[in-house]
Structure formats: C-alpha cells, structure tokens
C-alpha cells in the first residue's frame, strides 16, 4: 500500500499509525479501479478503453492510478495539460499520452521531451504544431473536431477542408480523430445522435485514422458510439455517468473523518453558524473534523445554507451501520451530524464517520450540494491521509 503525505507517495505498511490516527482519511481501492476500467473496456466492445487521468486522476493520485491501470493493460492515456503529461510519463513507459488542452506557444518542448501527443483543438494550434514539427521533426498529434459542444475542436467544415486540402502537408497525419459529447449523460437527448452523425462525416474523410468519441456516458450509448477507442473517466473512479441509471461501478474512494466530540443538545436550542441547526427534541450531535477545506462542500449543508434550494435536504454520513444527517452549516474544518437515533453510547469521540464510499454514494453527497461526483472527488484537498489498497 501507499501513504500519501503532503504530495509524496511512500510505500508503507498497512498498519501505519499515521493512517490509524488520521483526522481525515481516504481509502482508495485500486482493485476496484482496475475492475471498473476492465468493465468499461468490456462495455466498449471491440474498442479498447483509454484511461483518463487528468486532475491527479480525478483526485485519487496519478501515480497509483497510472501504475494500476497500466498493469491492467491500459496503453492510451488522456490528461488535461502537458505538465500532467510530463508527471505521468515515468509510470507508463510505452503508453501513448494525449494532452487534451494541446500545445501553446512556449510549451512545445514538453511534448518532445516527454513524448506527449498534442490534441489539436483549433486552427491556431494546428499552425503552432506544424511550425514546431518543422523545427523538431515529425511527431504524432491528434485532431479534435467540435461536433456540437462548442468547447474545443476544429469545426466540422474546417476538419473536412483540412482532410481534402491538396496542399495539406504530408507530415500532418493525426494518429487519432476525436470529438466529445455534450449530453451523453442524458440518453434521450437529440444532440447525441446529431453529434454522432457529424462525427461520422469527419471520420469518413480521414479514412484509416483511429477515431474516438465516447466518454463514460458515451460508452453506455451503445456500439455506434465506440469507434476505435473509448475514453471513460468518472465511471472508472466509481462515479455515476448516466442520469437515472443505477450505477454499475464499484466505489473506489471512501472518505472518512474523525469525531472530535459528541454533544448533548436540548430541545429548543440551536447549533452551528447562523443558529442554522434547530432542535425540536433533545439530541446528540457528533462534531466531526471535516469541512469545506476538505472538499466537503458548504453547499452539502442541509437547510443550513439558506439560499440553496436545489435539494431539500443535506448530505448524510454513515456511522455504526446507519445513515446520519448533516446538521447546520459545513464550516471550514468542522461539520455536525445528528446521531440521536443511534443507540446511546454507540458513538464516541475518535470514531470515524464515512462521508462517502461503500455506504454513502459520492454522487448522493454531490446531489445534496447541487453538484456532481466529479467535483467531490477532484476537490478532496491535502488534509487526508491516504491508504491505497493495491490491486491483485
Ligand atoms: C474528461 C474527459 C473525458 C472523460 O469523461 P468522463 O465523463 O469522466 O467519462 C473524456 N473525454 C474528454 C475530452 C474529456 O475531457
């Protein structure tokens, strides 16, 4: 196993006292990560699945995630920018690393030094890349085509013009044509099929070049969306990809925080900032060492955040076999949970409460805060000790 401390990952014995005594801790199940990736590969049919490792592998740590998925067979990797690509390179020696943001003036060298594949997202990036390879020699690239999201990519017309350009430089030969779906999480959205059709016209013009369209949710749209490579991210990390579908993935991350003390509060009293927790019965409240600085967003407070009306109730934690509701407002370092319904003396100072993991879905906590599992995972912060359970 590994322990993550202040940016370093060290291999340490499982019983390390720092983990056993941590205020906040994450258990990251690398076996579940590998199983989820293999499952997305099976769901992708004939297309292999890439591994998407941007944002420190969705918050879980790029090194253990990369080593695990490489060992499971992943050879195509996507990260957001060239710096992430350079960090990733040592862990995936012969892997192909695609850089989603592409190249910009001044960072060309990172691509050549670390063998990174820039994704060309615009005409400007195309010219920059062409002039970079005229100096450095030939280098692989990928072409992003915008099929309806209006975020990144050449327009379909630009991509077709480039494909048919009689003076197109012979050295411009992308190894991948890709596009990204805007609405794949909503399977009945008409834009999915419009994007598929637009993408097909482009892939036909680039005959023989591998193509990739589907993220996690796109994989679930079926074989037509799979092309030659899929790019599942969130599903591999155990998150929900498709709205309204039971999540078929294994949870990867369990977040826990320690109870500092258990208070008794009288009916009629209040607790937390703004006197936002109001008690209509004598209650017991667990005071927990986690807050919004740990990515337990303030918006997951229940009625404690007055202006948030997206969802009626706040998050739940899980403690001694039962879900317990959050109370009042999440503060920077402290959150309150109502433990009145647990047997008296069941909850003690020093116990850990699960914030999300095997018993509370990360996406349920996210929904309570009006956000998505992706944001919960990528905002965990630096105060957690990390226990990585290695894959078999
Ligand atoms: C992040 C990203 C993915 C992975 O998306 P998920 O929804 O996490 O599966 C795939 N493709 C692109 C272009 C991305 O930016």
mmCIF file with all atom_site columns, C-alpha atoms and ligand atoms in Angstrom, residues 52 54 58 100 144 151 178 180 215-217 231-235 374, ligand 1:
data_model
loop_
_atom_site.group_PDB
_atom_site.id
_atom_site.type_symbol
_atom_site.label_atom_id
_atom_site.label_alt_id
_atom_site.label_comp_id
_atom_site.label_asym_id
_atom_site.label_entity_id
_atom_site.label_seq_id
_atom_site.pdbx_PDB_ins_code
_atom_site.Cartn_x
_atom_site.Cartn_y
_atom_site.Cartn_z
_atom_site.occupancy
_atom_site.B_iso_or_equiv
_atom_site.pdbx_formal_charge
_atom_site.auth_seq_id
_atom_site.auth_comp_id
_atom_site.auth_asym_id
_atom_site.auth_atom_id
_atom_site.pdbx_PDB_model_num
ATOM   1  C CA . UNK A 1 52  ? -8.366  9.316  -18.328 1.00 0.00 ? 52  UNK A CA 1
ATOM   2  C CA . UNK A 1 54  ? -6.499  14.325 -15.628 1.00 0.00 ? 54  UNK A CA 1
ATOM   3  C CA . UNK A 1 58  ? -9.869  12.579 -10.584 1.00 0.00 ? 58  UNK A CA 1
ATOM   4  C CA . UNK A 1 100 ? -6.403  17.484 -24.107 1.00 0.00 ? 100 UNK A CA 1
ATOM   5  C CA . UNK A 1 144 ? -10.226 17.301 -32.033 1.00 0.00 ? 144 UNK A CA 1
ATOM   6  C CA . UNK A 1 151 ? -15.925 23.881 -26.468 1.00 0.00 ? 151 UNK A CA 1
ATOM   7  C CA . UNK A 1 178 ? -11.708 12.698 -31.628 1.00 0.00 ? 178 UNK A CA 1
ATOM   8  C CA . UNK A 1 180 ? -16.573 14.999 -27.209 1.00 0.00 ? 180 UNK A CA 1
ATOM   9  C CA . UNK A 1 215 ? -16.581 9.283  -22.515 1.00 0.00 ? 215 UNK A CA 1
ATOM   10 C CA . UNK A 1 216 ? -18.053 7.081  -19.736 1.00 0.00 ? 216 UNK A CA 1
ATOM   11 C CA . UNK A 1 217 ? -21.627 8.062  -20.500 1.00 0.00 ? 217 UNK A CA 1
ATOM   12 C CA . UNK A 1 231 ? -12.310 7.492  -23.031 1.00 0.00 ? 231 UNK A CA 1
ATOM   13 C CA . UNK A 1 232 ? -14.082 6.554  -19.805 1.00 0.00 ? 232 UNK A CA 1
ATOM   14 C CA . UNK A 1 233 ? -13.164 8.693  -16.805 1.00 0.00 ? 233 UNK A CA 1
ATOM   15 C CA . UNK A 1 234 ? -15.685 9.057  -13.998 1.00 0.00 ? 234 UNK A CA 1
ATOM   16 C CA . UNK A 1 235 ? -17.040 5.502  -14.255 1.00 0.00 ? 235 UNK A CA 1
ATOM   17 C CA . UNK A 1 374 ? -16.515 14.582 -10.371 1.00 0.00 ? 374 UNK A CA 1
HETATM 18 C C1 . LIG B 2 .   ? -12.725 14.294 -19.019 1.00 0.00 ? 1   LIG B C1 1
HETATM 19 C C2 . LIG B 2 .   ? -12.910 13.819 -20.414 1.00 0.00 ? 1   LIG B C2 1
HETATM 20 C C3 . LIG B 2 .   ? -13.295 12.502 -20.661 1.00 0.00 ? 1   LIG B C3 1
HETATM 21 C C4 . LIG B 2 .   ? -13.743 11.555 -19.554 1.00 0.00 ? 1   LIG B C4 1
HETATM 22 O O1 . LIG B 2 .   ? -15.077 11.914 -19.258 1.00 0.00 ? 1   LIG B O1 1
HETATM 23 P P1 . LIG B 2 .   ? -15.956 11.149 -18.157 1.00 0.00 ? 1   LIG B P1 1
HETATM 24 O O2 . LIG B 2 .   ? -17.266 11.838 -18.237 1.00 0.00 ? 1   LIG B O2 1
HETATM 25 O O3 . LIG B 2 .   ? -15.282 11.373 -16.860 1.00 0.00 ? 1   LIG B O3 1
HETATM 26 O O4 . LIG B 2 .   ? -16.015 9.736  -18.540 1.00 0.00 ? 1   LIG B O4 1
HETATM 27 C C5 . LIG B 2 .   ? -13.331 12.064 -21.961 1.00 0.00 ? 1   LIG B C5 1
HETATM 28 N N1 . LIG B 2 .   ? -13.022 12.895 -22.990 1.00 0.00 ? 1   LIG B N1 1
HETATM 29 C C6 . LIG B 2 .   ? -12.668 14.196 -22.796 1.00 0.00 ? 1   LIG B C6 1
HETATM 30 C C7 . LIG B 2 .   ? -12.375 15.053 -23.957 1.00 0.00 ? 1   LIG B C7 1
HETATM 31 C C8 . LIG B 2 .   ? -12.621 14.691 -21.502 1.00 0.00 ? 1   LIG B C8 1
HETATM 32 O O5 . LIG B 2 .   ? -12.299 15.982 -21.307 1.00 0.00 ? 1   LIG B O5 1
#
